[in-house]
Amino acid sequence: TPLHYAAEDAFVAACEALGAKGSKALIDAVDKDGMSPLMLAASNRKGRPAHEWDKQAAKVAKMLINFGADVNLTAAVDGVEGAEITALHAAAVEGLSETAAVLRAAGGVDPAALFECAARGDDKGAAASLASGESDANRPDKDGNTPLIVLCMNQLEVEAWAFDHRAKKMAAILLNAGADPNARNKSGESALRWAQKSQLADTRAVLLAAGAVE
């Protein structure tokens, strides 16, 4: 829509004019990639310097939110099966601190951050994501996978022994944050089942110690 183009360019005047006469459905409409105008403003697809783009994007974000934009609409994450991004995730990735602050103030969350950490076995990133309060250790993706299940899938497809060393640390962090060791996805698979498939012996031991069952 014209609003998508205006938001993608962070064209404040055009966004104001289009948003003022648009319906809620128009404000939250998504393009072929599943991106809403708010997501596009936070994504900096034009590749402009972050400090310049941030000021314009923050204005557009605040305006769209005032027009009723859903701050937590999601779109698929490239390269991370099942995970989804929000406008806040896009702003964080692009280093748009002012825009991120606007989104957080409006209740924006970043559930994809924890899934991306899980896919990489990034225990430090996971701890930071959980500490921020923007992630939920038990929130499933569209396929029913929790971050703990995604972790045990070893999506990086690196040697099991190498990934296991990282995965066991992150599994402990997720479990300490309240992750359910027996949660199952829509296919009925648990983290323990995936740890066994992925040959993550140490991670499997951590799950069993936390009460995971076959």
Coordinates of C-alpha atoms in Angstrom, one line a residue:
T1 CA 0.0 0.0 0.0
P2 CA 1.1 3.6 -0.2
L3 CA 1.5 3.6 3.5
H4 CA 4.0 0.7 3.3
Y5 CA 6.1 2.7 0.8
A6 CA 6.0 5.8 2.9
A7 CA 7.0 3.9 6.1
E8 CA 9.8 2.1 4.3
D9 CA 11.2 5.5 3.3
A10 CA 10.4 6.9 6.8
F11 CA 8.6 9.7 5.0
V12 CA 7.0 11.4 8.0
A13 CA 4.6 13.8 6.2
A14 CA 3.3 11.0 3.9
C15 CA 2.8 8.6 6.8
E16 CA 0.8 11.3 8.7
A17 CA -1.4 12.0 5.8
L18 CA -2.1 8.4 4.9
G19 CA -2.4 7.2 8.4
A20 CA -4.9 9.9 9.4
K21 CA -7.4 8.8 6.8
G22 CA -6.6 5.1 7.0
S23 CA -8.5 2.4 8.9
K24 CA -7.1 0.1 11.5
A25 CA -6.9 -2.6 8.8
L26 CA -4.9 -0.3 6.6
I27 CA -2.5 0.6 9.4
D28 CA -1.8 -3.0 10.2
A29 CA -1.9 -4.4 6.6
V30 CA 1.0 -6.6 5.7
D31 CA 3.0 -6.8 2.4
K32 CA 4.0 -10.0 0.6
D33 CA 6.7 -10.5 3.2
G34 CA 4.3 -10.2 6.1
M35 CA 5.7 -6.8 7.1
S36 CA 3.4 -4.0 8.4
P37 CA 4.2 -0.3 7.9
L38 CA 5.5 -0.2 11.5
M39 CA 7.9 -3.1 10.9
L40 CA 9.2 -1.5 7.7
A41 CA 9.9 1.8 9.5
A42 CA 11.9 -0.1 12.0
S43 CA 13.8 -2.3 9.5
N44 CA 15.9 0.4 7.6
R45 CA 15.7 -1.6 4.3
K46 CA 17.3 1.4 2.5
G47 CA 20.5 0.8 4.5
R48 CA 20.9 4.4 5.6
P49 CA 23.2 5.3 8.5
A50 CA 21.5 4.2 11.7
H51 CA 21.8 7.5 13.6
E52 CA 20.1 9.3 10.7
W53 CA 17.4 6.7 10.1
D54 CA 16.6 6.3 13.8
K55 CA 15.3 9.9 14.2
Q56 CA 12.9 9.6 11.3
A57 CA 11.8 6.0 12.1
A58 CA 11.1 7.0 15.7
K59 CA 8.7 9.7 14.5
V60 CA 7.0 7.4 12.1
A61 CA 6.7 4.7 14.7
K62 CA 5.2 7.0 17.3
M63 CA 2.8 8.3 14.6
L64 CA 1.7 4.9 13.5
I65 CA 1.2 3.7 17.1
N66 CA -1.0 6.8 17.7
F67 CA -3.0 5.8 14.7
G68 CA -3.6 2.4 16.3
A69 CA -0.8 0.2 14.8
D70 CA -0.3 -3.2 16.6
V71 CA 3.2 -2.9 18.0
N72 CA 3.5 -6.7 18.3
L73 CA 2.5 -8.0 14.9
T74 CA 4.9 -10.7 13.8
A75 CA 6.6 -11.8 10.6
A76 CA 8.7 -14.9 9.9
V77 CA 12.5 -14.8 10.7
D78 CA 14.7 -15.8 7.8
G79 CA 16.9 -18.7 8.7
V80 CA 15.2 -19.5 12.0
E81 CA 12.5 -22.0 11.5
G82 CA 9.3 -21.2 13.3
A83 CA 10.5 -18.0 14.9
E84 CA 8.9 -14.6 14.3
I85 CA 10.0 -11.0 14.5
T86 CA 8.3 -7.9 15.8
A87 CA 9.0 -4.2 15.0
L88 CA 11.1 -4.1 18.2
H89 CA 13.3 -7.0 17.0
A90 CA 13.9 -5.2 13.7
A91 CA 14.8 -2.0 15.5
A92 CA 17.2 -3.8 17.8
V93 CA 18.9 -5.6 15.0
E94 CA 19.4 -2.3 13.1
G95 CA 20.7 -0.4 16.2
L96 CA 17.8 2.0 16.2
S97 CA 17.8 2.9 19.9
E98 CA 15.3 5.8 19.8
T99 CA 12.8 3.8 17.7
A100 CA 13.2 0.8 20.0
A101 CA 12.5 3.1 23.0
V102 CA 9.2 4.2 21.3
L103 CA 8.2 0.6 20.7
R104 CA 9.0 -0.5 24.2
A105 CA 7.1 2.4 25.7
A106 CA 4.1 1.2 23.7
G107 CA 4.4 -2.4 25.0
G108 CA 6.6 -3.8 22.3
V109 CA 8.3 -7.2 22.9
D110 CA 11.0 -9.2 21.1
P111 CA 10.1 -12.9 21.3
A112 CA 12.4 -13.8 18.4
A113 CA 15.5 -12.8 20.3
L114 CA 15.3 -15.9 22.5
F115 CA 14.6 -18.2 19.6
E116 CA 17.6 -16.9 17.7
C117 CA 19.8 -17.4 20.7
A118 CA 18.4 -20.9 21.0
A119 CA 19.2 -21.7 17.4
R120 CA 22.8 -20.6 17.9
G121 CA 23.2 -22.0 21.4
D122 CA 24.0 -18.5 22.6
D123 CA 23.7 -18.8 26.4
K124 CA 24.9 -15.2 27.2
G125 CA 22.4 -13.8 24.7
A126 CA 19.6 -15.9 26.1
A127 CA 20.4 -14.7 29.6
A128 CA 20.3 -11.1 28.5
S129 CA 17.0 -11.6 26.6
L130 CA 15.4 -13.2 29.6
A131 CA 16.7 -10.5 31.9
S132 CA 15.2 -7.8 29.7
G133 CA 11.7 -9.1 30.4
E134 CA 10.9 -9.2 26.7
S135 CA 11.2 -12.9 26.3
D136 CA 9.3 -15.9 27.8
A137 CA 11.1 -19.2 28.3
N138 CA 7.8 -21.1 27.6
R139 CA 6.4 -19.1 24.7
P140 CA 6.0 -21.4 21.7
D141 CA 6.4 -20.5 18.1
K142 CA 3.8 -21.2 15.4
D143 CA 4.8 -24.9 15.3
G144 CA 4.6 -25.2 19.1
N145 CA 8.4 -25.3 19.6
T146 CA 9.6 -23.6 22.8
P147 CA 13.1 -22.1 22.9
L148 CA 14.2 -25.2 24.7
I149 CA 13.0 -27.5 21.9
V150 CA 14.6 -25.3 19.3
L151 CA 17.9 -25.4 21.2
C152 CA 17.9 -29.2 21.2
M153 CA 17.3 -29.3 17.4
N154 CA 20.9 -28.1 16.7
Q155 CA 19.8 -26.1 13.7
L156 CA 23.4 -25.0 13.1
E157 CA 24.2 -28.7 12.2
V158 CA 27.6 -28.4 13.8
E159 CA 29.4 -31.4 15.4
A160 CA 27.2 -32.7 18.2
W161 CA 30.0 -32.6 20.8
A162 CA 30.8 -28.9 20.0
F163 CA 27.1 -27.7 20.1
D164 CA 26.4 -29.8 23.2
H165 CA 28.9 -27.8 25.2
R166 CA 27.0 -24.6 24.5
A167 CA 23.5 -26.2 24.6
K168 CA 23.9 -27.6 28.1
K169 CA 24.7 -24.1 29.4
M170 CA 21.7 -22.5 27.7
A171 CA 19.4 -25.3 28.7
A172 CA 20.2 -24.7 32.3
I173 CA 19.5 -21.0 31.8
L174 CA 16.1 -21.7 30.2
L175 CA 15.2 -24.2 32.9
N176 CA 16.2 -21.8 35.7
A177 CA 13.9 -19.2 34.0
G178 CA 11.0 -21.6 34.3
A179 CA 11.1 -23.4 31.0
D180 CA 9.0 -26.6 31.0
P181 CA 11.3 -29.6 30.3
N182 CA 8.3 -31.6 29.1
A183 CA 6.7 -29.2 26.7
R184 CA 5.9 -30.7 23.4
N185 CA 5.4 -29.1 19.9
K186 CA 2.5 -29.7 17.6
S187 CA 4.2 -32.9 16.4
G188 CA 4.4 -34.3 19.9
E189 CA 8.2 -33.9 20.2
S190 CA 9.9 -32.7 23.3
A191 CA 13.3 -31.2 24.0
L192 CA 14.4 -34.5 25.4
R193 CA 13.4 -36.3 22.2
W194 CA 15.4 -33.7 20.1
A195 CA 18.4 -33.8 22.4
Q196 CA 18.5 -37.6 21.8
K197 CA 18.1 -37.2 18.0
S198 CA 20.8 -34.5 17.9
Q199 CA 23.1 -36.6 20.1
L200 CA 23.4 -33.9 22.7
A201 CA 24.3 -36.2 25.7
D202 CA 25.2 -33.5 28.2
T203 CA 22.1 -31.4 27.4
R204 CA 20.0 -34.5 27.7
A205 CA 21.5 -35.1 31.1
V206 CA 20.5 -31.5 32.1
L207 CA 16.9 -32.1 30.9
L208 CA 16.6 -35.4 32.8
A209 CA 17.9 -33.8 36.0
A210 CA 15.2 -31.1 35.6
G211 CA 12.5 -33.8 35.4
A212 CA 12.2 -34.4 31.7
V213 CA 10.6 -37.7 30.8
E214 CA 10.5 -39.8 27.6

